[in-house]
C-alpha cells in the first residue's frame, strides 16, 4: 500500500531533523513550502506523491503566483519540492522528480535597505540604565560589527565568543561554522552585558542573550526589541536585524572593495549572493566616475 503525500512529508521532515541534522528553522521552511503543495493537492484529489507529474507542479506554481507569491519565494518553494522528491527517488517510492526543469517566474530584484554610517551611529548611541539596555546594546553592536544573521545571533552561547582574541564563532546555514572578528565597540558592549548577566538569577543556560524569564532570547523577541529601539532612537523607519547585516556588508565593501572577503564574512556559498546583498561597490563607481566624467575634478591617488 502506497503512503499518502502527507505521510511521505512527515517521513521527509524526520529525515531532515535526524539524518541531515538541519536546524529547526530550516526544517520549518521546508515544511511550510510543502504544505502549500499538499493544500493544492487536496483540492485536486491528489493523495499520493506517485500521482504527481510536472504539469501538476506547474499548475500549483501558477496558482501560488496568482495568489501573490513572489518569484524568489516560488524559487525557494521549487527548491524545497526538488529536495523532497529527490529524497523520494533515493528511497524508490517515485520514479522521477516532477519538479525538475520547472523555472520560477522572474521578479524584479529589490536592493537591500541599509543605514548610512551616521544612521548606524544614531541607532547605536544607546544610553544604558538597566540590564536590558546593556543586553540590547550588545545585540545590535554584534549584528553590525560582525554581520550576523538573526538566527546566528539568537543561537550564540557564552563559549562562542573569545574576548581575548576578539573573535566569535557562529553556526550558519547548513550547520556550517565560521569564525568572525568582533570590533572594539562591540567587544566593549558584550563585556558590559556579560558583567550584568552575572547579576541575573542563574538558570544554568549557556545562551549568550537571555529574556526576562531567564530563557534564551528568541529571534522574534530580538526583532521586537530592535523595533522599540528604532522608536527610542528617533530613526526614520524600523530597523530590523537584517538591515544591520546589509549595512555591515555594504560599508565594508565600500571601504575595502574586497568582494571575496565580504563573501567569507557573510558566510555566503556563492559570490553572486554577495553581489546582490552588498549592491554597492563604491570604489569601483568612484574609479569609473574619475575616468569617465569630464568634470570630475577629483584628486587622483598616486
Short mmCIF file of C-alpha atoms in Angstrom, two decimals:
data_model
loop_
_atom_site.label_atom_id
_atom_site.label_comp_id
_atom_site.label_asym_id
_atom_site.label_seq_id
_atom_site.Cartn_x
_atom_site.Cartn_y
_atom_site.Cartn_z
CA UNK A 1 0.00 0.00 0.00
CA UNK A 2 1.37 3.38 -1.02
CA UNK A 3 1.73 6.07 1.64
CA UNK A 4 -0.05 9.39 1.25
CA UNK A 5 1.70 12.65 0.39
CA UNK A 6 1.25 13.87 3.98
CA UNK A 7 2.81 10.70 5.36
CA UNK A 8 5.77 10.99 2.99
CA UNK A 9 6.29 14.61 4.03
CA UNK A 10 6.35 13.62 7.70
CA UNK A 11 8.91 10.94 6.87
CA UNK A 12 10.96 13.56 4.98
CA UNK A 13 10.81 16.02 7.90
CA UNK A 14 12.08 13.31 10.23
CA UNK A 15 14.92 12.69 7.78
CA UNK A 16 15.84 16.41 7.84
CA UNK A 17 15.89 16.50 11.64
CA UNK A 18 17.65 13.25 12.45
CA UNK A 19 19.81 12.33 9.45
CA UNK A 20 20.67 15.68 7.91
CA UNK A 21 20.55 17.44 11.30
CA UNK A 22 19.18 20.65 9.85
CA UNK A 23 18.19 23.47 12.18
CA UNK A 24 14.54 23.73 13.33
CA UNK A 25 14.29 26.98 11.35
CA UNK A 26 15.39 25.33 8.08
CA UNK A 27 13.18 22.29 8.67
CA UNK A 28 10.24 24.61 9.32
CA UNK A 29 10.87 26.37 5.99
CA UNK A 30 10.73 23.04 4.14
CA UNK A 31 7.50 22.13 5.96
CA UNK A 32 5.90 25.47 5.12
CA UNK A 33 6.75 25.11 1.43
CA UNK A 34 5.48 21.52 1.25
CA UNK A 35 2.21 22.47 2.96
CA UNK A 36 1.49 24.77 0.02
CA UNK A 37 1.72 21.73 -2.23
CA UNK A 38 -0.44 19.49 -0.03
CA UNK A 39 -3.13 22.21 0.23
CA UNK A 40 -3.31 22.47 -3.57
CA UNK A 41 -3.24 18.68 -3.99
CA UNK A 42 -6.12 18.20 -1.55
CA UNK A 43 -8.31 20.38 -3.78
CA UNK A 44 -7.38 18.26 -6.80
CA UNK A 45 -7.90 14.93 -5.00
CA UNK A 46 -4.23 14.04 -5.46
CA UNK A 47 -3.49 11.86 -2.45
CA UNK A 48 -0.21 10.08 -3.20
CA UNK A 49 3.11 11.58 -4.40
CA UNK A 50 3.22 8.96 -7.17
CA UNK A 51 0.22 10.69 -8.76
CA UNK A 52 2.05 13.97 -9.30
CA UNK A 53 3.63 14.95 -12.61
CA UNK A 54 5.34 18.09 -13.92
CA UNK A 55 2.06 19.56 -15.16
CA UNK A 56 0.62 19.36 -11.63
CA UNK A 57 3.63 21.21 -10.24
CA UNK A 58 3.31 23.92 -12.93
CA UNK A 59 -0.41 24.36 -12.18
CA UNK A 60 0.28 24.63 -8.46
CA UNK A 61 3.06 27.15 -9.19
CA UNK A 62 0.75 29.32 -11.28
CA UNK A 63 -1.88 29.23 -8.53
CA UNK A 64 0.66 30.41 -5.97
CA UNK A 65 1.85 33.14 -8.36
CA UNK A 66 -1.71 34.38 -8.95
CA UNK A 67 -2.24 34.47 -5.19
CA UNK A 68 0.67 36.87 -4.87
CA UNK A 69 3.67 34.68 -4.04
CA UNK A 70 6.75 36.42 -5.46
CA UNK A 71 9.37 35.00 -7.79
CA UNK A 72 12.03 34.47 -5.13
CA UNK A 73 9.56 32.76 -2.80
CA UNK A 74 8.42 30.46 -5.61
CA UNK A 75 12.08 29.74 -6.39
CA UNK A 76 12.60 28.60 -2.79
CA UNK A 77 9.33 26.62 -2.95
CA UNK A 78 10.57 24.78 -6.05
CA UNK A 79 13.91 24.10 -4.37
CA UNK A 80 12.10 22.55 -1.40
CA UNK A 81 9.99 20.40 -3.72
CA UNK A 82 13.05 19.18 -5.65
CA UNK A 83 14.79 18.20 -2.41
CA UNK A 84 11.67 16.36 -1.21
CA UNK A 85 11.17 14.47 -4.48
CA UNK A 86 14.89 13.64 -4.74
CA UNK A 87 14.51 12.04 -1.32
CA UNK A 88 11.61 10.04 -2.79
CA UNK A 89 13.75 8.97 -5.75
CA UNK A 90 16.53 7.83 -3.42
CA UNK A 91 14.05 5.78 -1.40
CA UNK A 92 12.38 4.46 -4.57
CA UNK A 93 8.80 5.48 -3.86
CA UNK A 94 8.73 7.64 -7.02
CA UNK A 95 10.39 7.04 -10.39
CA UNK A 96 11.08 10.67 -11.43
CA UNK A 97 11.23 14.16 -9.93
CA UNK A 98 8.18 16.15 -11.16
CA UNK A 99 9.75 19.48 -10.04
CA UNK A 100 12.85 19.11 -12.23
CA UNK A 101 13.20 21.58 -15.09
CA UNK A 102 10.48 23.94 -13.81
CA UNK A 103 11.58 27.58 -13.57
CA UNK A 104 10.10 30.21 -11.27
CA UNK A 105 8.77 33.44 -12.83
CA UNK A 106 11.27 36.27 -12.61
CA UNK A 107 10.66 39.08 -10.18
CA UNK A 108 12.41 42.45 -10.03
CA UNK A 109 15.42 42.46 -7.74
CA UNK A 110 14.99 44.66 -4.71
CA UNK A 111 18.04 46.40 -3.37
CA UNK A 112 18.53 45.70 0.31
CA UNK A 113 17.74 48.56 2.66
CA UNK A 114 20.76 49.86 4.52
CA UNK A 115 21.64 52.54 7.02
CA UNK A 116 24.37 55.05 6.31
CA UNK A 117 27.19 55.46 8.82
CA UNK A 118 25.53 58.41 10.57
CA UNK A 119 22.27 56.47 10.94
CA UNK A 120 24.16 53.49 12.37
CA UNK A 121 25.85 55.77 14.91
CA UNK A 122 22.48 57.25 15.82
CA UNK A 123 20.99 53.81 16.30
CA UNK A 124 23.93 52.53 18.35
CA UNK A 125 24.16 55.54 20.66
CA UNK A 126 22.06 53.90 23.36
CA UNK A 127 22.09 55.18 26.90
CA UNK A 128 22.06 52.17 29.22
CA UNK A 129 20.15 52.40 32.51
CA UNK A 130 19.19 48.75 33.03
CA UNK A 131 20.49 45.25 32.30
CA UNK A 132 18.06 45.06 29.37
CA UNK A 133 19.70 48.13 27.82
CA UNK A 134 23.15 46.55 28.18
CA UNK A 135 21.86 43.34 26.58
CA UNK A 136 20.19 45.20 23.69
CA UNK A 137 23.27 47.31 23.09
CA UNK A 138 25.45 44.21 22.88
CA UNK A 139 22.96 42.63 20.45
CA UNK A 140 22.91 45.49 17.96
CA UNK A 141 26.66 46.10 18.22
CA UNK A 142 27.33 42.43 17.39
CA UNK A 143 24.86 42.44 14.48
CA UNK A 144 26.59 45.40 12.88
CA UNK A 145 30.14 44.55 13.94
CA UNK A 146 30.16 41.01 12.56
CA UNK A 147 27.28 40.92 10.07
CA UNK A 148 25.42 38.13 11.87
CA UNK A 149 22.18 36.60 10.70
CA UNK A 150 19.33 36.81 13.19
CA UNK A 151 19.33 33.03 13.78
CA UNK A 152 23.11 33.04 14.27
CA UNK A 153 22.83 35.72 16.94
CA UNK A 154 19.94 34.01 18.74
CA UNK A 155 21.85 30.70 18.82
CA UNK A 156 25.01 32.18 20.36
CA UNK A 157 26.35 30.58 23.54
CA UNK A 158 28.77 32.01 26.08
CA UNK A 159 31.50 29.69 24.83
CA UNK A 160 31.19 31.04 21.26
CA UNK A 161 32.96 34.32 21.97
CA UNK A 162 36.66 34.72 22.70
CA UNK A 163 37.06 38.06 24.48
CA UNK A 164 40.85 37.87 24.47
CA UNK A 165 41.15 37.21 20.74
CA UNK A 166 38.12 39.41 19.89
CA UNK A 167 36.52 36.67 17.77
CA UNK A 168 33.19 34.92 17.67
CA UNK A 169 32.22 31.52 16.25
CA UNK A 170 28.78 31.25 14.67
CA UNK A 171 26.81 28.41 13.09
CA UNK A 172 25.23 29.49 9.83
CA UNK A 173 23.13 27.89 7.11
CA UNK A 174 23.77 24.21 6.52
CA UNK A 175 25.19 23.99 10.06
CA UNK A 176 28.46 25.45 8.78
CA UNK A 177 30.57 27.26 11.36
CA UNK A 178 32.75 30.29 10.72
CA UNK A 179 34.94 32.47 12.90
CA UNK A 180 34.44 36.22 12.73
CA UNK A 181 36.24 39.25 14.15
CA UNK A 182 34.47 41.38 16.73
CA UNK A 183 35.04 45.16 16.65
CA UNK A 184 36.28 47.05 19.69
CA UNK A 185 32.95 48.81 20.33
CA UNK A 186 31.01 45.55 20.08
CA UNK A 187 33.55 43.85 22.35
CA UNK A 188 33.11 46.59 24.94
CA UNK A 189 29.31 46.27 24.77
CA UNK A 190 29.50 42.47 25.17
CA UNK A 191 31.78 42.80 28.20
CA UNK A 192 29.33 45.22 29.86
CA UNK A 193 26.46 42.83 29.12
CA UNK A 194 28.29 39.79 30.49
CA UNK A 195 29.00 41.69 33.70
CA UNK A 196 25.30 42.48 34.15
CA UNK A 197 24.29 39.00 33.03
CA UNK A 198 26.03 37.61 36.11
CA UNK A 199 23.65 39.64 38.28
CA UNK A 200 20.62 37.77 36.90
CA UNK A 201 19.18 34.76 38.63
CA UNK A 202 21.28 31.81 37.49
CA UNK A 203 19.45 29.49 35.10
CA UNK A 204 22.38 27.33 34.08
CA UNK A 205 21.74 28.23 30.44
CA UNK A 206 24.75 28.79 28.22
CA UNK A 207 22.75 31.14 25.97
CA UNK A 208 24.51 34.45 25.37
CA UNK A 209 21.33 36.52 25.47
CA UNK A 210 18.57 35.91 28.00
CA UNK A 211 14.98 37.11 28.35
CA UNK A 212 13.26 38.50 31.45
CA UNK A 213 12.19 34.93 32.24
CA UNK A 214 15.79 33.72 32.12
CA UNK A 215 15.30 31.81 28.85
CA UNK A 216 17.23 32.10 25.59
CA UNK A 217 16.09 35.23 23.79
CA UNK A 218 14.08 34.22 20.72
CA UNK A 219 14.56 35.65 17.21
CA UNK A 220 11.10 37.22 17.37
CA UNK A 221 11.95 38.95 20.67
CA UNK A 222 15.16 40.33 19.16
CA UNK A 223 13.20 41.74 16.22
CA UNK A 224 10.70 43.35 18.60
CA UNK A 225 13.48 44.89 20.69
CA UNK A 226 15.05 46.48 17.59
CA UNK A 227 11.68 47.97 16.60
CA UNK A 228 11.35 49.55 20.05
CA UNK A 229 14.93 50.87 19.91
CA UNK A 230 14.18 52.37 16.47
CA UNK A 231 11.43 54.49 18.01
CA UNK A 232 13.51 55.33 21.07
CA UNK A 233 16.47 56.48 18.94
CA UNK A 234 14.30 58.55 16.60
CA UNK A 235 15.01 56.51 13.47
CA UNK A 236 13.00 57.36 10.35
CA UNK A 237 11.89 53.75 9.90
CA UNK A 238 12.00 50.47 11.78
CA UNK A 239 15.44 48.89 11.89
CA UNK A 240 15.48 45.09 11.68
CA UNK A 241 18.40 42.68 12.24
CA UNK A 242 18.95 42.01 8.53
CA UNK A 243 19.23 45.74 7.86
CA UNK A 244 22.26 45.84 10.15
CA UNK A 245 23.73 42.85 8.29
CA UNK A 246 23.12 44.63 4.97
CA UNK A 247 24.76 47.77 6.35
CA UNK A 248 27.76 45.81 7.64
CA UNK A 249 28.33 44.28 4.19
CA UNK A 250 27.74 47.48 2.27
CA UNK A 251 30.02 49.63 4.44
CA UNK A 252 32.76 47.01 4.41
CA UNK A 253 32.61 46.70 0.64
CA UNK A 254 32.62 50.46 0.15
CA UNK A 255 35.79 50.77 2.21
CA UNK A 256 37.70 47.68 1.05
CA UNK A 257 36.35 46.75 -2.38
CA UNK A 258 37.16 43.15 -1.44
CA UNK A 259 34.10 41.15 -2.51
CA UNK A 260 35.66 37.78 -1.65
CA UNK A 261 36.42 38.85 1.92
CA UNK A 262 32.86 40.11 2.39
CA UNK A 263 31.58 36.80 1.00
CA UNK A 264 33.59 34.87 3.61
CA UNK A 265 32.46 37.11 6.46
CA UNK A 266 28.80 36.81 5.48
CA UNK A 267 29.05 33.03 5.08
CA UNK A 268 27.74 33.01 1.50
CA UNK A 269 28.38 29.90 -0.55
CA UNK A 270 28.13 31.74 -3.89
CA UNK A 271 29.67 35.12 -4.59
CA UNK A 272 26.64 36.05 -6.70
CA UNK A 273 24.64 36.19 -3.48
CA UNK A 274 27.13 38.63 -2.03
CA UNK A 275 26.95 40.83 -5.12
CA UNK A 276 23.19 41.20 -4.67
CA UNK A 277 23.50 41.54 -0.91
CA UNK A 278 26.03 44.32 -0.83
CA UNK A 279 24.79 46.05 -4.02
CA UNK A 280 27.26 48.92 -3.86
CA UNK A 281 30.93 48.81 -4.67
CA UNK A 282 31.75 52.45 -4.12
CA UNK A 283 35.41 52.22 -5.05
CA UNK A 284 34.53 50.77 -8.44
CA UNK A 285 31.96 53.50 -9.03
CA UNK A 286 34.46 56.18 -7.99
CA UNK A 287 37.07 54.86 -10.45
CA UNK A 288 34.51 54.86 -13.27
CA UNK A 289 33.47 58.38 -12.34
CA UNK A 290 37.07 59.69 -12.21
CA UNK A 291 37.88 58.10 -15.56
CA UNK A 292 34.73 58.93 -17.47
CA UNK A 293 33.31 62.23 -16.21
CA UNK A 294 34.88 65.24 -17.96
CA UNK A 295 34.47 67.48 -14.95
CA UNK A 296 35.03 65.02 -12.14
CA UNK A 297 37.70 67.24 -10.60
CA UNK A 298 38.68 64.59 -8.11
CA UNK A 299 42.27 64.33 -6.98
CA UNK A 300 43.88 61.19 -8.38
CA UNK A 301 45.66 58.95 -5.92
CA UNK A 302 49.29 58.23 -6.69
#
